[in-house]
Tab-separated table of C-alpha atoms and ligand atoms in Angstrom:
chain	number	residue	atom	x	y	z
W	1	MET	CA	15.085	2.719	6.111
W	2	LYS	CA	11.990	4.622	7.056
W	3	ILE	CA	8.462	3.591	6.092
W	4	THR	CA	5.512	5.999	6.324
W	5	LEU	CA	1.928	4.890	5.804
W	6	LEU	CA	0.707	7.905	3.828
W	7	GLY	CA	-2.781	6.468	3.358
W	8	THR	CA	-4.466	3.614	5.249
W	9	GLY	CA	-7.985	3.744	3.800
W	10	ASP	CA	-9.841	1.431	1.437
W	11	ALA	CA	-11.108	2.558	-1.975
W	12	PRO	CA	-13.738	5.130	-0.805
W	13	GLY	CA	-11.578	6.377	2.116
W	14	THR	CA	-12.986	7.350	5.513
W	15	PRO	CA	-15.200	9.295	5.922
W	16	VAL	CA	-17.158	7.792	3.072
W	17	ILE	CA	-19.040	10.455	1.106
W	18	GLY	CA	-22.591	10.669	2.463
W	19	CYS	CA	-22.020	8.304	5.426
W	20	SER	CA	-22.832	9.250	9.010
W	21	CYS	CA	-21.803	6.057	10.820
W	22	PRO	CA	-19.914	6.619	14.134
W	23	THR	CA	-16.533	6.045	12.465
W	24	CYS	CA	-17.219	8.479	9.613
W	25	LEU	CA	-18.505	11.077	12.116
W	26	ASP	CA	-15.329	10.622	14.173
W	27	ALA	CA	-13.239	10.904	10.977
W	28	ARG	CA	-14.930	14.205	10.099
W	29	LYS	CA	-13.541	15.644	13.351
W	30	GLY	CA	-10.028	15.001	11.955
W	31	SER	CA	-9.229	12.017	14.203
W	32	LYS	CA	-7.142	8.979	13.260
W	33	SER	CA	-10.357	7.436	11.881
W	34	ARG	CA	-9.813	9.717	8.888
W	35	ARG	CA	-8.118	7.616	6.225
W	36	THR	CA	-6.866	8.638	2.803
W	37	ARG	CA	-6.282	6.128	0.031
W	38	CYS	CA	-3.284	3.793	-0.279
W	39	ALA	CA	0.276	4.980	-0.604
W	40	ILE	CA	3.397	4.012	1.326
W	41	LEU	CA	6.535	6.150	1.398
W	42	VAL	CA	9.865	4.316	1.612
W	43	GLU	CA	12.963	6.386	2.398
W	44	SER	CA	16.653	5.581	2.639
W	45	ASP	CA	19.690	7.851	2.795
W	46	LYS	CA	19.800	7.498	-1.009
W	47	GLY	CA	16.270	8.535	-1.905
W	48	THR	CA	12.521	8.135	-1.801
W	49	VAL	CA	10.167	5.576	-3.323
W	50	LEU	CA	6.378	5.422	-3.356
W	51	ILE	CA	4.528	2.146	-3.204
W	52	ASP	CA	1.188	2.841	-4.897
W	53	THR	CA	-0.141	6.289	-5.700
W	54	GLY	CA	-3.728	6.576	-4.475
W	55	PRO	CA	-6.055	9.433	-5.458
W	56	ASP	CA	-5.049	11.467	-2.350
W	57	LEU	CA	-1.397	11.710	-3.391
W	58	ARG	CA	-1.285	15.497	-3.806
W	59	TYR	CA	-2.565	16.061	-0.271
W	60	GLN	CA	-0.200	13.412	1.126
W	61	MET	CA	2.877	14.857	-0.601
W	62	LEU	CA	2.101	18.356	0.633
W	63	LYS	CA	1.353	17.167	4.147
W	64	HIS	CA	4.641	15.267	4.430
W	65	ASP	CA	6.639	17.843	2.454
W	66	ILE	CA	7.780	15.253	-0.088
W	67	LYS	CA	9.766	17.155	-2.703
W	68	HIS	CA	10.962	14.481	-5.080
W	69	ILE	CA	10.274	10.826	-5.794
W	70	ASP	CA	12.967	8.497	-7.180
W	71	GLY	CA	10.514	5.802	-8.204
W	72	VAL	CA	6.995	4.432	-7.966
W	73	ILE	CA	6.175	0.748	-7.571
W	74	TRP	CA	2.595	-0.305	-8.263
W	75	THR	CA	1.043	-3.399	-6.677
W	76	HIS	CA	-1.946	-3.653	-9.049
W	77	GLY	CA	-4.174	-1.742	-11.411
W	78	HIS	CA	-7.020	-0.677	-9.105
W	79	TYR	CA	-7.756	3.053	-9.232
W	80	ASP	CA	-7.329	3.524	-5.462
W	81	HIS	CA	-3.683	2.445	-5.908
W	82	PHE	CA	-2.659	4.395	-9.011
W	83	ALA	CA	-5.021	7.291	-9.865
W	84	GLY	CA	-2.999	9.838	-7.843
W	85	PHE	CA	-0.021	9.414	-10.156
W	86	SER	CA	-1.665	12.123	-12.288
W	87	GLU	CA	-0.721	14.599	-9.523
W	88	PHE	CA	2.831	14.555	-10.888
W	89	HIS	CA	1.525	16.637	-13.816
W	90	ARG	CA	3.685	19.806	-14.012
W	91	VAL	CA	5.409	18.762	-10.778
W	92	GLN	CA	7.792	15.970	-11.758
W	93	TYR	CA	8.293	14.575	-15.265
W	94	LYS	CA	9.570	11.200	-16.401
W	95	VAL	CA	9.118	9.447	-13.084
W	96	ASP	CA	10.630	5.951	-12.995
W	97	VAL	CA	7.814	3.425	-12.515
W	98	PHE	CA	8.128	-0.248	-11.645
W	99	GLY	CA	5.753	-3.192	-11.686
W	100	LEU	CA	4.701	-6.340	-13.500
W	101	GLU	CA	4.342	-5.945	-17.256
W	102	GLU	CA	0.536	-6.412	-17.225
W	103	THR	CA	0.072	-3.885	-14.407
W	104	LEU	CA	2.222	-1.237	-16.133
W	105	GLU	CA	0.424	-1.870	-19.414
W	106	TYR	CA	-2.931	-1.100	-17.755
W	107	ILE	CA	-1.869	1.887	-15.634
W	108	LEU	CA	0.320	3.565	-18.254
W	109	ASP	CA	-2.591	3.630	-20.643
W	110	TYR	CA	-4.233	5.992	-18.120
W	111	VAL	CA	-1.199	8.159	-17.266
W	112	LYS	CA	0.769	8.075	-20.531
W	113	PHE	CA	0.535	11.886	-20.872
W	114	LEU	CA	3.128	12.040	-18.050
W	115	HIS	CA	5.641	9.935	-20.015
W	116	PRO	CA	6.881	7.895	-17.055
W	117	ILE	CA	9.979	5.772	-17.542
W	118	ARG	CA	8.817	2.214	-17.512
W	119	HIS	CA	10.641	-0.655	-15.793
W	120	ASP	CA	9.025	-4.085	-16.205
W	121	ILE	CA	9.887	-6.245	-13.215
W	122	PRO	CA	9.435	-10.038	-13.131
W	123	LEU	CA	7.961	-11.830	-10.114
W	124	ASN	CA	10.228	-13.134	-7.340
W	125	THR	CA	13.279	-11.299	-8.708
W	126	PRO	CA	14.968	-8.773	-6.405
W	127	PHE	CA	15.808	-5.345	-7.866
W	128	GLU	CA	17.621	-2.405	-6.311
W	129	LEU	CA	16.314	1.107	-5.818
W	130	ILE	CA	17.608	3.830	-3.444
W	131	GLY	CA	20.040	1.284	-1.972
W	132	LEU	CA	17.238	-1.079	-0.916
W	133	GLU	CA	16.257	-4.434	-2.361
W	134	PHE	CA	12.654	-4.823	-3.527
W	135	THR	CA	10.961	-8.074	-4.585
W	136	LEU	CA	7.486	-8.473	-6.075
W	137	PHE	CA	5.620	-11.631	-5.030
W	138	GLU	CA	2.369	-13.070	-6.329
W	139	VAL	CA	-0.876	-12.632	-4.378
W	140	ILE	CA	-4.526	-13.271	-5.226
W	141	HIS	CA	-7.031	-10.394	-5.368
W	142	PRO	CA	-9.786	-11.084	-7.904
W	143	PRO	CA	-10.722	-9.603	-10.269
W	144	ALA	CA	-7.399	-7.687	-10.369
W	145	LYS	CA	-4.985	-9.184	-12.882
W	146	ASN	CA	-1.524	-10.085	-11.573
W	147	PRO	CA	-1.591	-8.294	-8.194
W	148	VAL	CA	1.621	-8.388	-6.158
W	149	GLY	CA	2.877	-7.830	-2.654
W	150	ILE	CA	6.314	-6.305	-2.045
W	151	ILE	CA	9.279	-7.338	0.099
W	152	ILE	CA	11.745	-4.596	1.074
W	153	ASN	CA	15.135	-5.519	2.479
W	154	ASP	CA	17.807	-3.090	3.672
W	155	GLY	CA	20.355	-5.857	4.341
W	156	LYS	CA	19.356	-6.138	7.994
W	157	ASN	CA	15.597	-5.684	8.130
W	158	LYS	CA	12.814	-7.196	6.083
W	159	VAL	CA	9.451	-5.518	5.535
W	160	VAL	CA	6.592	-7.339	3.795
W	161	ILE	CA	3.677	-5.438	2.267
W	162	THR	CA	0.855	-7.748	1.185
W	163	GLY	CA	-0.863	-5.251	-1.108
W	164	ASP	CA	-4.544	-6.008	-1.650
W	165	CYS	CA	-5.013	-9.756	-1.331
W	166	GLN	CA	-6.919	-12.741	-0.064
W	167	ARG	CA	-5.506	-15.044	2.610
W	168	ASN	CA	-4.727	-17.831	0.106
W	169	ILE	CA	-1.280	-16.537	-0.816
W	170	PRO	CA	0.549	-18.880	-3.241
W	171	GLU	CA	3.097	-21.263	-1.735
W	172	LYS	CA	6.151	-19.773	-3.458
W	173	SER	CA	5.211	-16.341	-2.083
W	174	MET	CA	4.687	-17.781	1.400
W	175	GLU	CA	8.260	-19.101	1.297
W	176	LEU	CA	9.644	-15.691	0.313
W	177	ILE	CA	7.805	-13.662	2.941
W	178	GLN	CA	8.782	-15.701	6.020
W	179	ASP	CA	10.226	-13.987	9.127
W	180	PRO	CA	9.687	-10.300	8.380
W	181	ASP	CA	10.537	-7.631	10.942
W	182	LEU	CA	7.327	-5.878	9.905
W	183	LEU	CA	4.247	-7.094	8.045
W	184	ILE	CA	1.979	-4.410	6.554
W	185	ALA	CA	-1.185	-6.377	5.842
W	186	ASP	CA	-4.413	-5.688	3.982
W	187	ALA	CA	-7.183	-6.171	6.577
W	188	ILE	CA	-10.146	-4.301	5.195
W	189	VAL	CA	-12.809	-5.366	7.713
W	190	PRO	CA	-13.389	-6.995	11.083
W	191	PRO	CA	-14.436	-10.687	10.807
W	192	SER	CA	-18.130	-9.850	11.279
W	193	ILE	CA	-18.187	-8.576	7.698
W	194	ASN	CA	-17.813	-10.863	4.746
W	195	VAL	CA	-15.510	-9.851	1.900
W	196	LYS	CA	-13.935	-11.976	-0.792
W	197	LYS	CA	-11.270	-9.817	-2.427
W	198	HIS	CA	-9.378	-8.896	0.761
W	199	MET	CA	-8.301	-10.378	4.087
W	200	ASN	CA	-10.266	-9.592	7.209
W	201	THR	CA	-8.506	-9.039	10.550
W	202	THR	CA	-8.671	-12.728	11.515
W	203	GLU	CA	-7.054	-13.780	8.246
W	204	ALA	CA	-4.384	-11.068	8.439
W	205	THR	CA	-3.589	-12.116	12.027
W	206	ASP	CA	-3.319	-15.727	10.887
W	207	LEU	CA	-0.968	-14.709	8.064
W	208	ALA	CA	1.253	-12.785	10.503
W	209	LYS	CA	1.472	-15.906	12.683
W	210	CYS	CA	2.166	-18.259	9.746
W	211	ILE	CA	5.111	-16.177	8.539
W	212	ALA	CA	6.344	-15.404	12.080
W	213	ALA	CA	6.147	-11.629	11.621
W	214	LYS	CA	7.862	-9.775	14.491
W	215	GLU	CA	5.399	-6.908	14.141
W	216	VAL	CA	2.200	-6.477	12.153
W	217	VAL	CA	0.154	-3.450	11.183
W	218	PHE	CA	-3.148	-3.472	9.310
W	219	THR	CA	-3.980	-1.141	6.456
W	220	HIS	CA	-6.503	-0.632	3.622
W	221	LEU	CA	-9.054	-0.133	6.398
W	222	SER	CA	-12.754	0.521	5.853
W	223	HIS	CA	-15.274	2.514	7.902
W	224	TYR	CA	-16.683	-0.823	9.186
W	225	PHE	CA	-14.154	-0.679	12.020
W	226	LYS	CA	-15.098	1.147	15.212
W	227	PRO	CA	-13.609	4.647	15.558
W	228	HIS	CA	-9.800	4.324	15.599
W	229	GLU	CA	-9.156	4.797	19.340
W	230	GLU	CA	-11.665	2.034	20.174
W	231	ALA	CA	-10.674	-0.259	17.310
W	232	ILE	CA	-6.957	-0.281	18.216
W	233	LYS	CA	-7.826	-1.954	21.524
W	234	GLU	CA	-8.775	-4.995	19.410
W	235	TYR	CA	-6.604	-4.772	16.302
W	236	PRO	CA	-3.178	-3.377	15.315
W	237	LEU	CA	-4.640	-0.793	12.943
W	238	GLY	CA	-2.360	1.621	11.172
W	239	TYR	CA	-3.215	5.280	10.721
W	240	ASP	CA	-2.318	7.940	8.172
W	241	GLY	CA	1.163	9.279	8.883
W	242	MET	CA	2.302	6.262	10.936
W	243	VAL	CA	6.081	5.815	10.735
W	244	PHE	CA	8.353	2.785	11.141
W	245	GLU	CA	12.092	3.290	11.351
W	246	PHE	CA	14.783	0.635	11.077
J	301	ZN	ZN1	-7.302	-1.197	-2.806
J	302	ZN	ZN1	-19.215	5.400	7.539
J	303	ZN	ZN1	-7.404	-3.663	-5.139
């Protein structure tokens, strides 16, 4: 399988509109500090799946020459993770969409004009798509209702995506996500900044250690990090277009 981080930014993206901090200035030059909103592309020899569809989806699909999507899985109903689904208008109809019942209920109210084909998926229950096994696990990300992380397994390799979440991941989920080959973790800020809804880099590092992740990459990154080339000396930050192949 091949995983591409299409977007590694937090909700406003980087640069933030109107901001002239060093990271946003660096991002305006087109460097790796520039971060579009969340979407992850998962590819196998059988097809292509999107995990979340942030508002920058049109740009991301053009940039990566993505011609067709076999399914979309949503982690939760925050606009920075689903609003870009509207970009399928007059491009691809009846897209298969997957997620928890409550999440689909909320998002499909917004995108029902596209008539996606709905697949309600229960927690902790593997399902197959494009020859890969996906499992949704419970995380905590207030005030989002029923947010999930996602495990992807190709039979040999295990990838864990936390989605947006706090460090206090429920015990059952912690059991399921042990020993991944790759952990893609929400780490919105360095520890100097206090946030409640997301993990900071210290918490994401601790999570990687607790589940014995072979490799970890941080995403959902804000402009509070130093410019990318400086920040990666301290933290394993992802960047838009970063690829992992197994
Ligand atoms: Zn988010
Ligand atoms: Zn800024
Ligand atoms: Zn969120």
